[in-house]
Coordinates of C-alpha atoms and ligand atoms in Angstrom, one line a residue:
X191 CA 35.3 55.8 -83.7
X192 CA 38.9 54.9 -83.8
X193 CA 40.2 51.6 -82.2
X194 CA 43.8 50.4 -81.8
X195 CA 44.1 46.6 -82.6
X196 CA 47.4 44.6 -81.8
X197 CA 47.5 42.0 -84.6
X198 CA 49.4 38.6 -84.0
X199 CA 49.6 36.7 -87.2
X200 CA 51.7 34.2 -85.5
X201 CA 52.8 30.9 -87.5
X202 CA 51.6 28.5 -90.2
X203 CA 48.1 29.6 -91.8
X204 CA 48.0 32.8 -89.1
X205 CA 49.3 35.2 -91.6
X206 CA 46.6 34.4 -94.3
X207 CA 43.7 34.2 -92.1
X208 CA 44.4 37.3 -90.2
X209 CA 45.0 39.1 -93.6
X210 CA 41.4 38.3 -94.5
X211 CA 40.1 39.3 -91.0
X212 CA 41.8 42.8 -91.6
X213 CA 40.0 43.1 -94.9
X214 CA 36.7 42.4 -93.2
X215 CA 37.1 44.7 -90.3
X216 CA 38.3 47.5 -92.9
X217 CA 35.2 47.0 -94.7
X218 CA 33.1 47.5 -91.5
X219 CA 34.9 50.4 -91.1
X220 CA 34.6 51.9 -94.6
X221 CA 30.6 51.0 -94.5
X222 CA 29.9 51.8 -90.7
X223 CA 32.6 55.1 -90.5
X224 CA 35.0 53.6 -88.2
X225 CA 38.8 53.5 -88.3
X226 CA 41.0 50.3 -87.1
X227 CA 44.6 51.0 -86.6
X228 CA 46.9 48.0 -86.5
X229 CA 49.9 47.2 -84.8
X230 CA 51.9 43.8 -85.8
X231 CA 53.2 41.9 -82.9
X232 CA 55.5 38.7 -83.0
X233 CA 54.6 35.6 -81.2
X234 CA 55.2 32.0 -81.2
X235 CA 57.7 30.6 -84.0
X236 CA 58.3 33.6 -85.7
X237 CA 59.3 35.3 -82.4
X238 CA 61.6 32.9 -81.3
X239 CA 63.4 32.9 -84.9
X240 CA 63.4 36.9 -84.5
X241 CA 64.1 37.4 -80.6
X242 CA 64.9 33.8 -79.1
X243 CA 61.8 33.7 -77.2
X244 CA 58.0 33.2 -77.9
X245 CA 56.7 36.7 -76.4
X246 CA 59.0 39.7 -75.6
X247 CA 57.8 42.0 -72.9
X248 CA 57.7 44.5 -75.4
X249 CA 55.4 42.6 -77.5
X250 CA 53.4 42.0 -74.2
X251 CA 53.4 45.9 -73.7
X252 CA 52.1 46.7 -77.1
X253 CA 49.3 44.2 -76.5
X254 CA 48.4 45.5 -73.2
X255 CA 48.3 49.3 -74.6
X256 CA 45.8 48.3 -77.3
X257 CA 42.1 48.2 -77.3
X258 CA 42.2 44.6 -77.8
X259 CA 44.4 41.9 -79.5
X260 CA 43.5 39.8 -82.6
X261 CA 45.5 36.6 -82.9
X262 CA 46.0 34.1 -85.7
X263 CA 47.7 31.0 -84.4
X264 CA 51.0 29.9 -83.3
X265 CA 52.9 26.8 -83.6
X266 CA 54.9 24.6 -85.9
X267 CA 54.9 21.0 -87.0
X268 CA 55.4 19.4 -83.4
X269 CA 57.4 16.3 -84.7
X270 CA 59.3 18.1 -87.2
X271 CA 60.5 21.5 -86.1
X272 CA 63.4 23.1 -84.5
X273 CA 61.1 25.1 -82.3
X274 CA 60.5 22.0 -80.5
X275 CA 64.1 21.1 -79.5
X276 CA 63.8 23.6 -76.4
X277 CA 62.6 23.6 -72.9
X278 CA 58.5 23.8 -72.8
X279 CA 58.6 27.7 -71.6
X280 CA 60.4 28.3 -75.0
X281 CA 58.4 26.7 -77.4
X282 CA 55.8 28.7 -79.5
X283 CA 52.6 27.8 -77.4
X284 CA 54.5 29.0 -74.3
X285 CA 53.5 32.5 -75.8
X286 CA 49.8 31.8 -75.7
X287 CA 50.0 31.2 -72.0
X288 CA 52.2 34.1 -71.5
X289 CA 49.9 36.6 -73.3
X290 CA 46.5 34.8 -71.3
X291 CA 48.3 35.4 -68.1
X292 CA 49.9 38.6 -68.7
X293 CA 46.8 40.2 -69.7
X294 CA 44.7 38.7 -67.0
X295 CA 42.4 36.9 -69.5
X296 CA 40.2 34.8 -67.2
X297 CA 37.0 34.3 -69.5
X298 CA 36.9 32.2 -72.4
X299 CA 34.1 32.6 -74.7
X300 CA 33.5 30.1 -77.3
X301 CA 30.3 29.7 -79.6
X302 CA 29.3 26.5 -81.1
X303 CA 26.6 27.2 -83.8
X304 CA 25.3 24.8 -86.7
X305 CA 25.1 26.9 -89.7
X306 CA 22.4 26.0 -92.5
X307 CA 24.1 24.1 -95.3
X308 CA 26.8 22.6 -92.9
X309 CA 24.7 20.1 -91.3
X310 CA 26.3 17.0 -93.0
X311 CA 29.4 17.9 -91.1
X312 CA 27.6 17.5 -87.8
X313 CA 28.1 14.2 -86.7
X314 CA 24.5 13.9 -84.6
X315 CA 21.6 12.5 -86.3
X316 CA 19.1 14.7 -88.1
X317 CA 16.3 14.3 -85.3
X318 CA 18.9 15.4 -82.6
X319 CA 20.0 18.4 -84.5
X320 CA 16.5 19.6 -84.9
X321 CA 16.1 23.0 -86.0
X322 CA 19.7 23.5 -85.0
X323 CA 21.7 24.9 -82.3
X324 CA 23.5 28.0 -81.1
X325 CA 25.2 28.3 -77.9
X326 CA 28.1 30.1 -76.1
X327 CA 30.4 28.3 -73.4
X328 CA 32.0 30.4 -71.1
X329 CA 34.9 28.9 -69.2
X330 CA 36.9 30.2 -66.5
X331 CA 40.3 30.1 -67.6
X332 CA 42.9 31.2 -65.0
X333 CA 41.7 29.1 -61.9
X334 CA 40.9 25.7 -60.7
X335 CA 42.9 22.4 -61.4
X336 CA 45.3 23.7 -64.2
X337 CA 46.5 26.5 -61.9
X338 CA 46.5 24.8 -58.4
X339 CA 49.6 23.5 -56.5
X340 CA 50.6 19.8 -57.6
X341 CA 53.5 17.5 -56.8
X342 CA 54.4 13.9 -57.3
X343 CA 56.2 12.0 -54.5
X344 CA 57.0 8.5 -53.1
X345 CA 54.9 7.6 -50.2
X346 CA 56.0 4.2 -48.6
X347 CA 57.4 3.0 -51.9
X348 CA 54.4 3.8 -53.9
X349 CA 54.4 6.5 -56.4
X350 CA 51.7 9.3 -55.5
X351 CA 50.5 12.5 -57.3
X352 CA 48.5 15.3 -56.3
X353 CA 46.8 18.2 -57.8
X354 CA 44.6 20.6 -56.0
X355 CA 41.5 22.7 -57.0
X356 CA 40.8 25.8 -55.6
X357 CA 38.5 28.8 -56.4
X358 CA 37.9 31.9 -54.4
X359 CA 34.4 33.6 -54.6
X360 CA 36.1 36.3 -56.6
X361 CA 37.2 34.4 -59.5
X362 CA 33.9 32.5 -59.7
X363 CA 31.7 35.9 -59.5
X364 CA 33.6 37.8 -62.1
X365 CA 33.4 35.1 -64.6
X366 CA 29.6 34.7 -63.7
X367 CA 29.2 38.2 -64.4
X368 CA 30.6 37.6 -67.9
X369 CA 28.2 34.9 -68.6
X370 CA 25.0 36.7 -67.3
X371 CA 26.2 39.9 -69.5
X372 CA 26.6 37.7 -72.5
X373 CA 23.2 35.8 -71.9
X374 CA 21.7 39.4 -71.8
X375 CA 22.5 39.9 -75.5
X376 CA 21.1 36.4 -76.4
X377 CA 18.3 34.2 -75.4
X378 CA 18.6 34.9 -71.7
X379 CA 19.5 31.5 -70.1
X380 CA 22.6 30.4 -68.2
X381 CA 23.2 26.9 -67.8
X382 CA 25.9 26.8 -64.8
X383 CA 27.9 23.4 -65.0
X384 CA 29.5 21.7 -62.0
X385 CA 29.9 18.8 -59.7
X386 CA 28.0 20.0 -56.5
X387 CA 27.5 16.4 -55.7
X388 CA 30.7 15.6 -55.0
X389 CA 33.1 18.4 -54.9
X390 CA 33.2 21.7 -52.3
X391 CA 34.7 23.9 -55.0
X392 CA 31.6 23.2 -57.0
X393 CA 29.3 23.8 -54.2
X394 CA 30.6 27.3 -53.8
X395 CA 30.4 27.6 -57.4
X396 CA 26.6 26.9 -57.3
X397 CA 26.1 29.4 -54.3
X398 CA 28.3 32.4 -56.1
X399 CA 26.5 32.0 -59.3
X400 CA 23.2 31.9 -57.6
X401 CA 23.9 35.0 -55.9
X402 CA 25.1 36.7 -59.2
X403 CA 21.9 35.8 -60.8
X404 CA 19.8 37.8 -58.3
X405 CA 21.5 40.9 -60.4
X406 CA 19.7 39.7 -63.8
X407 CA 16.3 38.9 -63.0
X408 CA 15.6 38.3 -66.8
X409 CA 18.1 35.6 -67.0
X410 CA 16.8 32.0 -66.3
X411 CA 19.4 30.2 -64.7
X412 CA 19.7 26.2 -64.1
X413 CA 22.3 24.1 -62.6
X414 CA 23.7 21.0 -64.3
X415 CA 26.0 18.4 -63.2
X416 CA 28.9 17.9 -65.8
X417 CA 28.5 14.4 -66.4
X418 CA 24.9 15.0 -67.1
X419 CA 25.9 18.0 -69.5
X420 CA 28.3 16.0 -71.3
X421 CA 25.3 13.7 -72.5
X422 CA 22.7 16.6 -73.0
X423 CA 25.3 18.1 -75.5
X424 CA 24.9 15.1 -77.8
X425 CA 21.3 14.4 -77.0
X426 CA 19.4 17.7 -76.9
X427 CA 22.1 20.6 -78.0
X428 CA 19.2 23.0 -78.8
X429 CA 18.3 23.4 -75.0
X430 CA 21.5 25.6 -74.4
X431 CA 22.0 29.1 -74.3
X432 CA 25.1 29.9 -72.4
X433 CA 27.0 27.4 -70.5
X434 CA 29.2 28.8 -67.7
X435 CA 31.7 26.6 -66.1
X436 CA 34.9 26.0 -64.5
X437 CA 38.3 25.7 -66.1
X438 CA 38.7 21.8 -66.7
X439 CA 35.1 21.2 -67.2
X440 CA 34.8 24.1 -69.9
X441 CA 38.1 22.7 -71.4
X442 CA 36.5 19.4 -72.3
X443 CA 32.9 20.4 -72.9
X444 CA 34.2 23.3 -75.2
X445 CA 35.9 20.7 -77.6
X446 CA 32.8 18.6 -77.5
X447 CA 30.6 21.4 -78.3
X448 CA 32.9 22.4 -81.3
X449 CA 33.1 18.8 -82.3
X450 CA 29.4 18.7 -83.0
X451 CA 29.3 21.6 -85.3
X452 CA 31.8 19.6 -87.5
X453 CA 33.8 22.2 -88.8
X454 CA 37.0 23.3 -87.1
X455 CA 37.9 26.1 -89.5
X456 CA 34.6 28.0 -88.5
X457 CA 35.0 28.3 -84.7
X458 CA 35.7 31.6 -83.1
X459 CA 36.9 32.5 -79.6
X460 CA 37.4 35.2 -76.9
X461 CA 39.2 35.5 -73.8
X462 CA 38.3 38.5 -71.9
X463 CA 39.6 40.3 -68.9
X464 CA 37.6 42.3 -66.1
X465 CA 37.0 45.3 -68.4
X466 CA 36.2 45.3 -72.3
X467 CA 39.7 44.3 -73.2
X468 CA 39.9 41.1 -75.1
X469 CA 42.1 38.4 -77.1
X470 CA 40.1 37.2 -80.2
X471 CA 41.3 33.9 -82.0
X472 CA 39.8 31.0 -84.0
X473 CA 39.6 27.9 -81.9
X474 CA 42.0 25.9 -84.4
X475 CA 45.9 25.9 -84.5
X476 CA 48.4 27.0 -87.2
X477 CA 47.7 24.0 -89.7
X478 CA 51.1 23.8 -90.5
X479 CA 50.0 21.0 -93.4
X480 CA 48.2 23.5 -95.4
X481 CA 50.4 26.6 -94.5
X482 CA 51.1 28.9 -97.5
X483 CA 48.7 27.2 -99.9
X484 CA 46.0 29.9 -99.8
X485 CA 43.5 27.1 -98.9
X486 CA 42.7 28.0 -95.3
X487 CA 39.7 28.6 -94.2
X488 CA 39.6 32.3 -92.6
X489 CA 36.0 32.1 -91.3
X490 CA 36.7 31.3 -87.7
X491 CA 39.1 34.1 -87.7
X492 CA 36.7 36.5 -89.4
X493 CA 34.0 35.5 -86.8
X494 CA 36.7 36.2 -84.1
X495 CA 37.1 39.6 -85.3
X496 CA 33.0 39.8 -85.2
X497 CA 33.0 39.2 -81.4
X498 CA 36.0 41.8 -81.0
X499 CA 33.4 44.2 -82.4
X500 CA 30.6 43.0 -80.1
X501 CA 32.3 42.5 -77.0
X502 CA 35.2 44.9 -76.8
X503 CA 33.8 47.6 -78.9
X504 CA 30.1 47.4 -78.3
X505 CA 29.5 47.3 -81.8
X506 CA 26.5 45.1 -82.2
X507 CA 25.0 46.2 -85.3
X508 CA 28.5 45.8 -87.0
X509 CA 29.2 42.3 -85.7
X510 CA 25.7 41.2 -87.0
X511 CA 26.7 42.6 -90.2
X512 CA 29.6 40.3 -90.5
X513 CA 28.1 37.5 -88.9
X514 CA 25.0 37.8 -91.8
X515 CA 27.6 38.0 -94.4
X516 CA 29.2 34.9 -93.5
X517 CA 25.8 33.1 -93.3
X518 CA 24.9 34.5 -96.8
X519 CA 28.4 33.3 -98.4
X520 CA 27.7 29.8 -97.1
X521 CA 23.9 29.8 -98.3
X522 CA 25.2 30.9 -101.8
X523 CA 27.3 27.6 -101.8
X524 CA 31.0 29.1 -101.2
X525 CA 33.1 26.8 -99.4
X526 CA 36.9 26.5 -98.2
X527 CA 38.2 22.6 -98.9
X528 CA 37.5 21.7 -95.0
X529 CA 33.8 22.4 -95.4
X530 CA 33.5 21.4 -99.0
X531 CA 30.7 19.3 -100.2
X532 CA 29.1 18.0 -103.3
X533 CA 27.4 20.9 -105.8
X534 CA 29.3 23.6 -103.8
X535 CA 31.9 25.9 -105.3
X536 CA 35.2 25.7 -103.7
X537 CA 37.2 28.8 -103.0
X538 CA 40.5 29.6 -101.4
X539 CA 41.3 31.8 -98.5
X540 CA 41.3 35.2 -100.4
X541 CA 38.5 34.5 -102.2
X542 CA 36.1 33.6 -99.4
X543 CA 37.6 37.0 -97.4
X544 CA 36.3 39.0 -100.5
X545 CA 33.0 37.1 -100.9
X546 CA 32.5 38.1 -97.2
X547 CA 33.4 41.5 -97.3
X548 CA 31.4 42.4 -100.5
X549 CA 28.0 41.6 -98.4
X550 CA 29.1 43.8 -95.5
X551 CA 27.1 46.9 -96.9
Ligands
NAD295 P1 45.3 22.6 -86.3 O1 43.9 23.0 -85.9 O2 46.2 23.4 -86.5 O3 45.0 21.5 -87.3 C1 44.2 20.1 -87.4 C2 43.6 19.9 -88.4 O4 42.4 20.9 -89.2 C3 44.7 20.0 -90.0 O5 44.5 19.1 -90.8 C4 44.5 21.2 -90.6 O6 44.8 21.5 -91.7 C5 42.9 21.6 -90.2 N1 42.8 23.0 -90.2 C6 42.7 23.5 -89.0 N2 42.5 25.0 -89.2 C7 42.1 25.3 -90.5 C8 41.5 26.3 -91.1 N3 41.2 27.2 -90.8 N4 41.2 25.8 -92.6 C9 41.1 24.6 -93.0 N5 41.7 23.4 -92.4 C10 42.2 24.0 -91.2 O7 45.8 21.6 -84.9 P2 46.9 20.6 -84.7 O8 47.5 19.9 -86.5 O9 46.9 19.6 -83.8 O10 48.3 21.7 -84.4 C11 49.1 22.5 -85.6 C12 49.8 23.4 -84.6 O11 49.0 24.3 -84.3 C13 50.8 22.8 -83.6 O12 51.8 23.4 -83.6 C14 50.0 23.3 -82.3 O13 50.8 23.3 -81.1 C15 49.2 24.6 -82.9 N6 48.0 25.1 -81.9 C16 48.0 26.5 -81.8 C17 47.0 26.9 -81.4 C18 46.8 28.4 -81.2 O14 47.4 29.1 -81.6 N7 45.6 28.6 -80.5 C19 45.9 26.0 -80.9 C20 45.9 24.6 -81.4 C21 47.1 24.1 -81.5

């Protein structure tokens, strides 16, 4: 098969890690008989330098016409870069918001997985980690509190600020469908997280999720209050398969879940629209402190490319092969600087990419 991928290297370590992810995709193409066509798109600081804005309409259009988008990271050193001496809507990160909105990417998917050999990076006690954990957080990304009406006013001489949290049933249903579809490819369990004991929006959330569950009789649905979920993540992370939640709860819980894996350079993510289209990117930023040194960990980006194979192209076998290659490379003791431990072999970005490629057979 042939696939057209819009590639956004971005800033900082972006071009370095994207280079390795492309090599891995090309290796997959070679072994499994696919061709990936890449079209490079500028976004972030490099787009500001070239066009004066973080994302041009043409760049957005190129992304829209592709089968999926692979993104490195955007942004510079916030305290020390000319990119930040301008209005917020002209800064590098504004490109991210614009592309997510422009492509209607409403479902954010972030796996949190503890790799064999990286247990020491996990801040939890060994008896809590048990045999490990492997979960996916599905977060609603374009609604809720972050997108509701807001204003600040002074009432009777007292300053007062208001944010509004609105969800309609269609917004809830479409992200719930994503979560149940993903659960069908995994351990078939969805934990829907809300605050239904207090919020109307959460009560509607719970109703619509229960209605959606009827179409997935093989999937077990449980409901959990968000405060309990925050505790359960650090008390018994192994109980979770797919966590489904709204925008703000997901923002907080997905950071908590990634924290317990202990390794930012390993965490992939996907943002999906109604169909098969998605934007795939590592969860970390552009790491300007190590840019150009050839030491960045490319694994999060490579695993994001694996998610693209699985979710956008339905190439599950190929995605499995990439994930297995990553596990093998780690089991052989290869480590980039961010996950280095005593007795392991330290490698740079390119060698890590090459070691992964040669295990895709
Ligand atoms: P960051 O994730 O870039 O870096 C945090 C720390 O983790 C740094 O010490 C960095 O060296 C390290 N690190 C990150 N990724 C790594 C990797 N692959 N390999 C090895 N080490 C890695 O976060 P930050 O420093 O807060 O932000 C830097 C810039 O990135 C800012 O401009 C920020 O706005 C931007 N940012 C962009 C995105 C995105 O593009 N989606 C996300 C977050 C931050």
